[in-house]
Coordinates of C-alpha atoms in Angstrom, one line a residue:
Chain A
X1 CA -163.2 -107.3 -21.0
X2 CA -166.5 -106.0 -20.3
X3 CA -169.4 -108.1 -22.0
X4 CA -171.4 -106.1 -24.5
X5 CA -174.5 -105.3 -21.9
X6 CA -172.6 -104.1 -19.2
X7 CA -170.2 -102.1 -22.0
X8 CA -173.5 -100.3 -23.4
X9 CA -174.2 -99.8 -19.7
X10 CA -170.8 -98.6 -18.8
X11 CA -170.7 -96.3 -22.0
X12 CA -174.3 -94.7 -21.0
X13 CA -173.2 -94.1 -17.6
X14 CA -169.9 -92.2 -19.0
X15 CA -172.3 -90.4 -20.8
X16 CA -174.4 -88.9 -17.9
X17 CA -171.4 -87.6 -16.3
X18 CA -170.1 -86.2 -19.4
X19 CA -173.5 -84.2 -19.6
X20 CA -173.6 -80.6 -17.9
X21 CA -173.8 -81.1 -14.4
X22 CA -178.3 -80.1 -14.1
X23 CA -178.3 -79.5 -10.2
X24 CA -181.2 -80.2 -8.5
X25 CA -181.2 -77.4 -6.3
X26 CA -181.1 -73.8 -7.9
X27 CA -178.4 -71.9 -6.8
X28 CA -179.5 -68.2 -5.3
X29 CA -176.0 -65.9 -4.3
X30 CA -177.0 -63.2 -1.7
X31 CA -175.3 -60.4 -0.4
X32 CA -175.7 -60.1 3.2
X33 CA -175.2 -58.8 6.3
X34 CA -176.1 -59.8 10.2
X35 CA -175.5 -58.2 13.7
X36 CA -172.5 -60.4 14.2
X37 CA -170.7 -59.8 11.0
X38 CA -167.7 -57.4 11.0
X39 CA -168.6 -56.8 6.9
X40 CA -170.8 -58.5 4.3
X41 CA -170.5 -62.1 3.5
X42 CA -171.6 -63.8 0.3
X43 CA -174.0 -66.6 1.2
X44 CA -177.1 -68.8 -0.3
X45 CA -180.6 -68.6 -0.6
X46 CA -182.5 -71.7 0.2
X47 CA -185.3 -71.3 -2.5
X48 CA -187.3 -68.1 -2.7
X49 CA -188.3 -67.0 0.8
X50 CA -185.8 -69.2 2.6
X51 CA -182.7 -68.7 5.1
X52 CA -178.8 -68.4 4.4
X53 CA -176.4 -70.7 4.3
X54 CA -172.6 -68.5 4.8
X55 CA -170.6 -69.4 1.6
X56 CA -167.7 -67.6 3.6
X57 CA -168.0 -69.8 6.6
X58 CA -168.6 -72.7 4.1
X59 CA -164.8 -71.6 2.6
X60 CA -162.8 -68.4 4.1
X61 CA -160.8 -68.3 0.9
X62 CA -163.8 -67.1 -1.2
X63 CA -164.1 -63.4 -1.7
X64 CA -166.4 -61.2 -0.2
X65 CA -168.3 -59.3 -2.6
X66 CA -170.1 -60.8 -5.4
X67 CA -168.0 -58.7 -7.9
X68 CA -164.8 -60.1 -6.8
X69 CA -166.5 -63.7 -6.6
X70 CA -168.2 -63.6 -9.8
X71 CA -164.5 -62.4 -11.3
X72 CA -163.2 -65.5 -10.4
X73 CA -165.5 -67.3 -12.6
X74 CA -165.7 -71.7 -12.3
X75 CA -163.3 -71.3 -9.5
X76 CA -165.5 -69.8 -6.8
X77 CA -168.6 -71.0 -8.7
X78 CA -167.6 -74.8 -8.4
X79 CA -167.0 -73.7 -4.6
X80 CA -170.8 -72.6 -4.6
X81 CA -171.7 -75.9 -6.0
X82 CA -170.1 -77.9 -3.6
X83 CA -171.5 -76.0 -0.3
X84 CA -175.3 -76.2 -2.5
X85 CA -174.7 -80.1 -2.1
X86 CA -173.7 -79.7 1.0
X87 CA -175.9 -79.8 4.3
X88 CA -175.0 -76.9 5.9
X89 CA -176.5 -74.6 8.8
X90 CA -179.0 -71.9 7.3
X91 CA -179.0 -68.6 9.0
X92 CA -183.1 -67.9 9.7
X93 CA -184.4 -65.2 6.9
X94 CA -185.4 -62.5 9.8
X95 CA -181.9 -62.6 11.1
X96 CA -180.7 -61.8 7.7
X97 CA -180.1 -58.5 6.1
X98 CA -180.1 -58.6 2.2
X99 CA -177.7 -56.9 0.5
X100 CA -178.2 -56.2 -3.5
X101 CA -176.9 -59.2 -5.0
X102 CA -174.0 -56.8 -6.3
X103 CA -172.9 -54.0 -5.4
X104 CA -170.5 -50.9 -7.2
X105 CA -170.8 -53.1 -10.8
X106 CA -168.6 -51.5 -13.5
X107 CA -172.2 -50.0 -14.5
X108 CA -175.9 -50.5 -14.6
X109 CA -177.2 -50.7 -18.4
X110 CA -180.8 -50.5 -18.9
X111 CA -183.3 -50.8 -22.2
X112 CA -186.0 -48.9 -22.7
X113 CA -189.0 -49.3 -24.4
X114 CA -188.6 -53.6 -24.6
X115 CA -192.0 -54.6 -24.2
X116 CA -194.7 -54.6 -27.0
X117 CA -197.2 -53.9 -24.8
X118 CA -195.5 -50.9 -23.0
X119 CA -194.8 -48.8 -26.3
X120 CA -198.3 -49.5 -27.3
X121 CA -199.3 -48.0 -23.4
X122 CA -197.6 -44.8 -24.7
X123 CA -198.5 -44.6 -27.9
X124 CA -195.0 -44.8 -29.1
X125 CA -193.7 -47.0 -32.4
X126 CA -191.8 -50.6 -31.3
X127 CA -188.2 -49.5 -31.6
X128 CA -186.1 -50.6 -34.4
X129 CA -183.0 -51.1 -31.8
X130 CA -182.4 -50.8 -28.3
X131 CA -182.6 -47.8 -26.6
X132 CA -180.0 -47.8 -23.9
X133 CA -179.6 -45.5 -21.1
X134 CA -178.0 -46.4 -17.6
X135 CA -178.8 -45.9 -13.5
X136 CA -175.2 -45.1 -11.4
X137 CA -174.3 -47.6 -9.6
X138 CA -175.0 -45.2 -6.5
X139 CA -178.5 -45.7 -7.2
X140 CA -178.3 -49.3 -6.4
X141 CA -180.2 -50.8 -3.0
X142 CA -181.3 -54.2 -1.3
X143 CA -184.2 -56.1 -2.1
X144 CA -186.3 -54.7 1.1
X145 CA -184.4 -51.2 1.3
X146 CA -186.6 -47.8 1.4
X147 CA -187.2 -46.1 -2.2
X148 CA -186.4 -42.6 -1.0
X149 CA -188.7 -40.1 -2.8
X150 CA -186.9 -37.2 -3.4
X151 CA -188.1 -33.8 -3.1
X152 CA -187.1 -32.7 -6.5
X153 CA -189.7 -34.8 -8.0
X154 CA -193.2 -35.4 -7.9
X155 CA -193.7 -37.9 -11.0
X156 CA -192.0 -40.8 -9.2
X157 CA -193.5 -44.0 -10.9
X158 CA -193.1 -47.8 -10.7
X159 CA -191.1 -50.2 -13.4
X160 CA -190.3 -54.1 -12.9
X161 CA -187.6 -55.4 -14.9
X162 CA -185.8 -58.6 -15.1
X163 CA -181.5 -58.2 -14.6
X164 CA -179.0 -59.9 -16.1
X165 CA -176.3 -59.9 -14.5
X166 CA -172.6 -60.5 -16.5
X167 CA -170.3 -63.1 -15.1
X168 CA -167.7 -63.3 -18.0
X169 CA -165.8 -60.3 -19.6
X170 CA -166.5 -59.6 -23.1
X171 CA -166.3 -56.9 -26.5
X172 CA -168.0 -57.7 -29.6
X173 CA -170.0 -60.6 -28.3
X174 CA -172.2 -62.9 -30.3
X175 CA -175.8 -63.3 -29.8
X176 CA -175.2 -66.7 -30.3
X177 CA -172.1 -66.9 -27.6
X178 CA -174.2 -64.1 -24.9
X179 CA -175.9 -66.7 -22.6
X180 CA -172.6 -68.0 -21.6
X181 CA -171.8 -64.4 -20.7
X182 CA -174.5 -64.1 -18.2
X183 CA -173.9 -65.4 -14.7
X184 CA -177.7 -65.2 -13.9
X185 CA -181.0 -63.3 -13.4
X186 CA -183.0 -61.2 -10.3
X187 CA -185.4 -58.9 -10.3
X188 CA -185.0 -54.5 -10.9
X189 CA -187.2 -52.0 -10.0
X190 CA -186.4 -48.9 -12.4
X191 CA -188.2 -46.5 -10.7
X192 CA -188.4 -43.3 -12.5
X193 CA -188.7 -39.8 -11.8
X194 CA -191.0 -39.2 -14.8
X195 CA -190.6 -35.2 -14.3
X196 CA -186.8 -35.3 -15.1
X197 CA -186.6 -38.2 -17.4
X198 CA -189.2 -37.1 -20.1
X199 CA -189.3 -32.9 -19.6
X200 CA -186.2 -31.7 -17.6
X201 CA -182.5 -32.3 -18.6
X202 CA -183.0 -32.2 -22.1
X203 CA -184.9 -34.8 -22.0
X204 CA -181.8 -37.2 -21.7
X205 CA -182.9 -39.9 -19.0
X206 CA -180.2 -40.1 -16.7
X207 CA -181.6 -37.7 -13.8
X208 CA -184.6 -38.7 -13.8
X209 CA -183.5 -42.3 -13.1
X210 CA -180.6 -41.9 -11.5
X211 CA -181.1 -41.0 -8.2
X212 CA -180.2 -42.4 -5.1
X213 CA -182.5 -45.7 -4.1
X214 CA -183.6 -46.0 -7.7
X215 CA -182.3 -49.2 -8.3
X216 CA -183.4 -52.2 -5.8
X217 CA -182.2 -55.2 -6.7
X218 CA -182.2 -58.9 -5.3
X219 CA -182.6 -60.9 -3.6
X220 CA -180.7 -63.2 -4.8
X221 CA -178.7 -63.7 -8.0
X222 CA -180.0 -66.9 -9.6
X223 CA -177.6 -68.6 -11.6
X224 CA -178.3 -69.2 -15.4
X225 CA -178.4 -72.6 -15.4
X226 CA -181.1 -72.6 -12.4
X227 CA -183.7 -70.7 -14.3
X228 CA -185.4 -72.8 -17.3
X229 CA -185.9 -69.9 -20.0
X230 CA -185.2 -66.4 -18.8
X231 CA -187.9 -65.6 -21.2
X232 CA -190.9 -67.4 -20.1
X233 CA -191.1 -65.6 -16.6
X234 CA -194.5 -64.3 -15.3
X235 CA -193.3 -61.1 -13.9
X236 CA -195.2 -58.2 -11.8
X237 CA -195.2 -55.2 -9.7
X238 CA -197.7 -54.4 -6.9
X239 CA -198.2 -51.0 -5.3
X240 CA -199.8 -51.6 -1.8
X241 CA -201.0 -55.5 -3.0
X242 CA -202.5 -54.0 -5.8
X243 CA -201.5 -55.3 -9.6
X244 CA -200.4 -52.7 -11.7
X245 CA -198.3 -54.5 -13.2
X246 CA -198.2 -57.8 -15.1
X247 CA -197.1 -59.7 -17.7
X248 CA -194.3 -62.6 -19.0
X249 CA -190.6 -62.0 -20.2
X250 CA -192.0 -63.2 -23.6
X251 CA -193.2 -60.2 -24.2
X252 CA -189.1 -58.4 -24.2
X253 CA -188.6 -57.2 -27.6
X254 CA -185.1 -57.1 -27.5
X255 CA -184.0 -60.4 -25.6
X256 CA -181.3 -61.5 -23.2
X257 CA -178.3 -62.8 -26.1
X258 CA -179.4 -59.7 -28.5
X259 CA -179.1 -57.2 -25.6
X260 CA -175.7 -58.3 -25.0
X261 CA -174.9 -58.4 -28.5
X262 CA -176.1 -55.1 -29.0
X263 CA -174.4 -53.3 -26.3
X264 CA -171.4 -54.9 -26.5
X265 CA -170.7 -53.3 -29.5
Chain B
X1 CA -139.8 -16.0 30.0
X2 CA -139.1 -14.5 26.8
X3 CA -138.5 -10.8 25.6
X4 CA -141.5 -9.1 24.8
X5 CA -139.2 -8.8 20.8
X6 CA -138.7 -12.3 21.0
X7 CA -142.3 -12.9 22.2
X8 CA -144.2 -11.1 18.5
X9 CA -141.4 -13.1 16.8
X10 CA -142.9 -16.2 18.2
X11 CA -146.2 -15.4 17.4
X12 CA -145.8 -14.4 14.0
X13 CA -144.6 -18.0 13.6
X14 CA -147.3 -19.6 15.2
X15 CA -149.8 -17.7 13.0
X16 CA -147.5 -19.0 9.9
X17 CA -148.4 -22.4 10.8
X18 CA -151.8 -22.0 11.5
X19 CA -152.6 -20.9 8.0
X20 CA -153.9 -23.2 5.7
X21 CA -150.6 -25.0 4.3
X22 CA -150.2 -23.3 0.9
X23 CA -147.5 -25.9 -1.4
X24 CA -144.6 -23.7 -3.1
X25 CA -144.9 -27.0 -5.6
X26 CA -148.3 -28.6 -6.8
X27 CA -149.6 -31.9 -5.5
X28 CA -150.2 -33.8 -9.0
X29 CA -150.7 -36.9 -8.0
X30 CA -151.1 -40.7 -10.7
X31 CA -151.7 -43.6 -10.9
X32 CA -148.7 -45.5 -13.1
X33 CA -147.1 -48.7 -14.2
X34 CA -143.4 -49.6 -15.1
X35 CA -142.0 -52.9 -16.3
X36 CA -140.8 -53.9 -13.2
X37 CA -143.8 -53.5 -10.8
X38 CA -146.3 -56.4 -10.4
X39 CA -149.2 -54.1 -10.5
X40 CA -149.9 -50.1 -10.9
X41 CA -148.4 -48.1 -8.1
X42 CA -149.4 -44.4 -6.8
X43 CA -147.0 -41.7 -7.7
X44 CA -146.0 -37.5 -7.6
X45 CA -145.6 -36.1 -11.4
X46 CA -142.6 -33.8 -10.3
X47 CA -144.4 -30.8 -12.8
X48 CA -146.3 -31.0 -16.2
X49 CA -143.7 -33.3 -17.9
X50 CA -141.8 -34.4 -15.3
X51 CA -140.5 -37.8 -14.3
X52 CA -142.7 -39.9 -11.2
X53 CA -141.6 -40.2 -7.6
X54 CA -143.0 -44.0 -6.5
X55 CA -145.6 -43.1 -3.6
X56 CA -146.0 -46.6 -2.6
X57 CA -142.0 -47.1 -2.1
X58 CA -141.9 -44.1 -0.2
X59 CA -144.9 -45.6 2.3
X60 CA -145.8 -49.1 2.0
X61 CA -148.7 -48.7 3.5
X62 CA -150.6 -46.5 1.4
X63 CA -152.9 -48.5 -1.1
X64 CA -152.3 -48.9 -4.5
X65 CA -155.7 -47.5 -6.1
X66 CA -156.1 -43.6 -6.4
X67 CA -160.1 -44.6 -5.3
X68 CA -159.0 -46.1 -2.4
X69 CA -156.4 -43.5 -1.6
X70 CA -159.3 -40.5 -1.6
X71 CA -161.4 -43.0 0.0
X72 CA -159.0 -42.1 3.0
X73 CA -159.2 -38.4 2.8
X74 CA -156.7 -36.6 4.9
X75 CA -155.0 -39.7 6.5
X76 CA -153.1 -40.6 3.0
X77 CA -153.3 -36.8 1.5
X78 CA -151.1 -35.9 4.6
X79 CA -148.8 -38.6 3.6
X80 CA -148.4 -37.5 -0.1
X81 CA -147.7 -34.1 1.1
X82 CA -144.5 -35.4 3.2
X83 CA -143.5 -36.8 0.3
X84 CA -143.9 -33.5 -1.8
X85 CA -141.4 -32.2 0.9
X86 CA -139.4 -34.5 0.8
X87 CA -136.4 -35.1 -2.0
X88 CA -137.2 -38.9 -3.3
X89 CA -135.8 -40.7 -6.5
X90 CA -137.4 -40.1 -9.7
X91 CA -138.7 -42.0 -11.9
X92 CA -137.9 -40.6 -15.6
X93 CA -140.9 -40.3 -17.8
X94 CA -140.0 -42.5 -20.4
X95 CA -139.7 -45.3 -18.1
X96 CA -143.0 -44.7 -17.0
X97 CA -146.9 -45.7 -17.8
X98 CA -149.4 -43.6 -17.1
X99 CA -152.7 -44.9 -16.2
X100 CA -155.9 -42.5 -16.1
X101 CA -155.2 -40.6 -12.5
X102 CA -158.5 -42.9 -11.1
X103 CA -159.9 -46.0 -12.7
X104 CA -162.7 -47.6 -12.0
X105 CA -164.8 -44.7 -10.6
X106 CA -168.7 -45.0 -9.3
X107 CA -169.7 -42.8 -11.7
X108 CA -168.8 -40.7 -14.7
X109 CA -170.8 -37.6 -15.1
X110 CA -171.3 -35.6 -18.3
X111 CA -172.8 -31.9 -18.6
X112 CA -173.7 -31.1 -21.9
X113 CA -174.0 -27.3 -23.5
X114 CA -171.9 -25.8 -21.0
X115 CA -170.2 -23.1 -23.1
X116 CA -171.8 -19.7 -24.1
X117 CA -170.1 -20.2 -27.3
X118 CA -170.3 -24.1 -27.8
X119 CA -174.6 -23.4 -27.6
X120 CA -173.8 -20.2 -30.4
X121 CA -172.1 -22.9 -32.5
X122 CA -175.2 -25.7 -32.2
X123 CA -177.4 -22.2 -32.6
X124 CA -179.1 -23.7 -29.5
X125 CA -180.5 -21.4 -26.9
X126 CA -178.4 -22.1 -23.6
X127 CA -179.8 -24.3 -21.1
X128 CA -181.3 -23.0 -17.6
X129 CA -180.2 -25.9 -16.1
X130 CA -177.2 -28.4 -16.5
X131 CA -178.2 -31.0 -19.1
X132 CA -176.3 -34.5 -17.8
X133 CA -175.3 -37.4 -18.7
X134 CA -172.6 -40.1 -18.5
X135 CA -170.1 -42.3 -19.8
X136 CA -169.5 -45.7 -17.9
X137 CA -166.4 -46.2 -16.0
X138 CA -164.9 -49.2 -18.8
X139 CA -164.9 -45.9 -21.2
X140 CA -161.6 -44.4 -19.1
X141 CA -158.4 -44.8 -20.5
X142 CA -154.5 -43.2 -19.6
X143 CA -153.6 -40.2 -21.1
X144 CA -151.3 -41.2 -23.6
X145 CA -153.3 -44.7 -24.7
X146 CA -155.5 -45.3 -28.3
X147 CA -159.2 -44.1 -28.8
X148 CA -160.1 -46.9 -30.4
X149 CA -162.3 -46.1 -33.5
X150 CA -165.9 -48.0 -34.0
X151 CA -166.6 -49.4 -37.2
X152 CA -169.4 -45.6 -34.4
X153 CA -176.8 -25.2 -5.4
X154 CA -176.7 -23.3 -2.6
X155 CA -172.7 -24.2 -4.3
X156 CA -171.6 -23.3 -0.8
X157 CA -169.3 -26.4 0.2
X158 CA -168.9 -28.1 -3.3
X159 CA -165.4 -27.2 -3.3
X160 CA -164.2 -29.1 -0.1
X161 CA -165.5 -32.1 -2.1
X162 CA -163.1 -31.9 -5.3
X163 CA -159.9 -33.5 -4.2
X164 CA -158.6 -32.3 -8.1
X165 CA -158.9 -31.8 -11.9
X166 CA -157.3 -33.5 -14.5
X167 CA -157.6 -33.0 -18.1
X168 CA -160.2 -34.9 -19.9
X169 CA -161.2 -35.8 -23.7
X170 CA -165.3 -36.5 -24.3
X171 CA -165.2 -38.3 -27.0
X172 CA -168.2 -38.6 -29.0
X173 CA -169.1 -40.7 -31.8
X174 CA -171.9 -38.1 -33.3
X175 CA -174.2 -40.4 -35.3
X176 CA -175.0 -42.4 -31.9
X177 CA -175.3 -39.5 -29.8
X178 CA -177.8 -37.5 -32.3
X179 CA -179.8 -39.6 -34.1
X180 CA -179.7 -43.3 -32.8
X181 CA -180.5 -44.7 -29.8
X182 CA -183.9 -42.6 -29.1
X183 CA -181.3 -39.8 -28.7
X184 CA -180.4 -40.7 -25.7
X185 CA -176.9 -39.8 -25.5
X186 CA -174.9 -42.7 -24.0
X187 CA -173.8 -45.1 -26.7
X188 CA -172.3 -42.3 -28.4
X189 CA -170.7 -41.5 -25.9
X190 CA -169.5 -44.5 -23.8
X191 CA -167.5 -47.2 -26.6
X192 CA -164.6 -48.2 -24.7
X193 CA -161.2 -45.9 -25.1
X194 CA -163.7 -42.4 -25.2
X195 CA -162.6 -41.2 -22.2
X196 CA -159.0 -40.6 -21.9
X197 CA -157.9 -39.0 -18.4
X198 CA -154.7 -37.2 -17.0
X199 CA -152.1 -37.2 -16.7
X200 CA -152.4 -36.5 -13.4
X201 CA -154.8 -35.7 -11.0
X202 CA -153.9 -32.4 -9.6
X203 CA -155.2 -31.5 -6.1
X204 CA -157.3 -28.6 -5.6
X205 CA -155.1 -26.5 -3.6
X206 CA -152.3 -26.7 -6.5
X207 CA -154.6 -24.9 -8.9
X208 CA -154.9 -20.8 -8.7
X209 CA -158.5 -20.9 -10.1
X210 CA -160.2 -23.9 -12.5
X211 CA -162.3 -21.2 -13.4
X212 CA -159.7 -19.6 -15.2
X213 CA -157.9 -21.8 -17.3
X214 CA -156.7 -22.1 -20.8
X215 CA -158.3 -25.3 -22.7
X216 CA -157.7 -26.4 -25.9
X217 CA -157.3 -29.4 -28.2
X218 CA -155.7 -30.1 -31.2
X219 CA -155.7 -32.2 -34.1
X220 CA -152.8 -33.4 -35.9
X221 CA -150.9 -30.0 -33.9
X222 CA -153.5 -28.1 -35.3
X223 CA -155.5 -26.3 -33.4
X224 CA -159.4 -27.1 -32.7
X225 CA -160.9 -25.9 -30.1
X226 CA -158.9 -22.8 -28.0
X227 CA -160.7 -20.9 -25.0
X228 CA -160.8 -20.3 -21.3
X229 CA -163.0 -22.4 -18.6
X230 CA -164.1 -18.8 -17.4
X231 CA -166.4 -19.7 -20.4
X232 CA -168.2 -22.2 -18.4
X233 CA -171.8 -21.6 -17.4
X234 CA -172.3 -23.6 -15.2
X235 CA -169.1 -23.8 -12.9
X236 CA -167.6 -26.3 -10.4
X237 CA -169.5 -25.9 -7.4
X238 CA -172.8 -25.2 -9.3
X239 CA -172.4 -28.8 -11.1
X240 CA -171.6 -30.3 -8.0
X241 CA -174.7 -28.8 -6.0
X242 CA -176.4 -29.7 -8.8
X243 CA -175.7 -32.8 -9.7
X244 CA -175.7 -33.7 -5.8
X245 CA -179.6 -33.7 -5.6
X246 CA -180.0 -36.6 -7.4
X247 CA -176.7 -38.7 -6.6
X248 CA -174.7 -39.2 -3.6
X249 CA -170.9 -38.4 -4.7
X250 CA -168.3 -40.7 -3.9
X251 CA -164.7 -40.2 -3.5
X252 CA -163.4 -40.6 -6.9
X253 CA -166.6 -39.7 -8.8
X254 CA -165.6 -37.8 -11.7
X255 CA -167.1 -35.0 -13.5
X256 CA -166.6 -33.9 -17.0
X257 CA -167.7 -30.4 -17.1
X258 CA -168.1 -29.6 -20.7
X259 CA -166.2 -28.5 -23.9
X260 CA -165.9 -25.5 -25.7
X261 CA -166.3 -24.3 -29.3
X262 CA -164.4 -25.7 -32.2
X263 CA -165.8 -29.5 -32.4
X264 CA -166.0 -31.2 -35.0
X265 CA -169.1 -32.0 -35.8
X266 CA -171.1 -28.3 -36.8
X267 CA -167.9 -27.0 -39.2
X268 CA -169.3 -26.9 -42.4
X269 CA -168.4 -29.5 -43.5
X270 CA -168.6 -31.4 -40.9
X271 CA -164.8 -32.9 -40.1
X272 CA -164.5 -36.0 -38.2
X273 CA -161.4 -38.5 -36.5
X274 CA -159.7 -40.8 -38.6
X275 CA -157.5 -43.6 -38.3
X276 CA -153.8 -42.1 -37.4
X277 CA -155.1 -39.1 -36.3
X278 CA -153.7 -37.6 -33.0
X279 CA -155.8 -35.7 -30.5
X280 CA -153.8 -33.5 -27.7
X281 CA -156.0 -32.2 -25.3
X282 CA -154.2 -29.4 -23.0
X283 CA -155.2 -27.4 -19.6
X284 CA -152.9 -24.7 -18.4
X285 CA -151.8 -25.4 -15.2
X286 CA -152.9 -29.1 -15.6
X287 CA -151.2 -30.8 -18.5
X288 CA -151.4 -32.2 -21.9
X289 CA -153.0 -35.7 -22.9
X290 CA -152.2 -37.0 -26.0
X291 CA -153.8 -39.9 -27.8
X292 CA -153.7 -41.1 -31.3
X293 CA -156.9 -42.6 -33.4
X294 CA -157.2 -46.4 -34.3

């Protein structure tokens, strides 16, 4: 029988591992390739700018594309978990080629016109709702890939966006229940072929943001639970180290849980 | 040596094989399940209606997804076609699912306004250039499965790059598509269940001439819409050159290349689907989807 100190003590420690596990590392999946790889592997950042550890190395039972991995839900995640704790050897970032964190997704949703600031640029009224268009998946590239400018357009313009990325299968979801949904965050670039999305095609987007290269993504997918609040990110866009763009995910209209709610729909 | 007779004889052979193989039977090819397979298996639909010969018994080593089988171009077409010559068990239709002929695709694409007629109903001038859009790929379901109702260029070479038509139904919840979401088209028409596919996907050598096809669709076995795809503006090859600028196709891409008069939505009044409702889509040469409203 445990004295009544040591119980307290014994109670509070069954508490701390009852909590949600907090690592203290934030895990970053990549996509990527190197000379000596046959195909792509699934690997892991170390922290923004660092090298890559080989998740497949790490396990060969996991998958090899994010889709199938992030499919598998707690089962390949908890696998993830155990090679972040893990010392492992890291792959230098210059030997490494980045891969969009995922690749051929069931589909690309995007929201238009979800910053305050960014209707008021165009003299447009704050939307009641979402306005959702989409990218093919085709359009998707790596974090350090060429934009390719095509010679159908000559409006090509600049738009950074934070991605959410789904990790759990779901209809009629809950804004309450969407975070739970979301396997994590990295950064878009919609870049937009201003021509085609606002004067050509009836003006119905697609075209104009559709084609091939438009989407770079990565580079890494950062889990949920490594980001503190998805919605108090400085985020920017430089053209040639100039700002032309900058501002904070506070400023999304529609946020991450509504979006899915929304759409979901 | 053989006798100069003998000798044109053999020839005249030689240039039979050399011609492009025309089928005597179509190559409709679908994707199915039946109770007793683990997961969906390849198959021949032996004619519109017919039962299913099992592709993947007849070579194990074919895969098991339509995307991956065009993925592999002529090394598992060639194989389907052995099978087309060859007499195999069939599968009868009842015993059968059909799944859409490709799931999963990299892309959906939509053209909108693409029939003289279907503008003259809108009383819309028709467009100088294809007007696109898309559904997502989670919108395709089998031919014969529920729409579920929400509470709502140079064209030279485009042809070598269709591996087949099937039929297809667009369906569009109107409200979404005309006057929510910033008119931008795709909620309307991307809920899950709004794009029935099939039943087959019949390969491009099997059809005489897409071009020249008789569409229609009807409504509780009445008919809705009734016309030909001569009616199409913008035809095959033009979408594909078109469309081609802006996205790289991938094998399995689908394209759903507009509807003709007789939708719903500009009769006076205005008629919509309801709940028990059944839809039958039908292409001559292709086949008949049917799905029912819930």
């Amino acid at each position: 029988m445990l004295s009544s100190g040591k119980r307290r003590l014994f109670s509070a420690l069954l508490h701390v591992q009852k909590r949600p596990c907090q690592p203290s590392r934030a895990m970053r999946l990549v996509q990527f390739q190197t000379p000596h790889l046959e195909e792509p592997h699934l690997g892991l950042e170390s922290g923004i700018g660092g090298g890559v550890v080989d998740l497949n190395t790490f396990d060969p039972t996991l998958p090899k594309t994010m889709l199938q991995f992030l499919e598998q839900g707690e089962t390949t995640l908890s696998v993830a978990r155990r090679a972040l704790a893990t010392q492992l050897p890291v792959l230098p970032r210059s030997q490494v080629t980045f891969l969009a964190p995922v690749t051929r997704p069931d589909k690309v949703v995007c929201v238009g016109m979800n910053y305050a600031d960014h209707c008021k640029e165009q003299n447009v009224r704050v939307p009641k709702e979402p306005i959702i268009f989409s990218k093919f998946s085709s359009s998707i590239v790596g974090p350090y890939d060429e934009i390719i400018l095509p010679p159908e357009s000559e409006e090509v313009d600049w738009e950074v966006e934070l991605a959410v990325i789904i990790g759990k299968k779901g209809k009629h979801i809950k804004a309450t229940d969407a975070m739970a949904h979301v396997a994590g965050f990295t950064v878009a670039h919609d870049v937009s072929a201003r021509d085609w999305q606002m004067r050509r095609n009836g003006k119905q987007w697609l075209l104009g943001k559709t084609f091939d290269t438009f989407c770079p993504l990565g580079p890494a997918l950062v889990t949920r639970d490594s980001i503190t609040d998805p919605h108090n990110l400085k985020i920017c866009c430089r053209v040639n180290g100039e700002v032309v763009q900058s501002s904070s995910t506070n400023q999304m209209l529609f946020k991450t849980e509504e979006l899915i709610a929304w759409v979901s729909q």
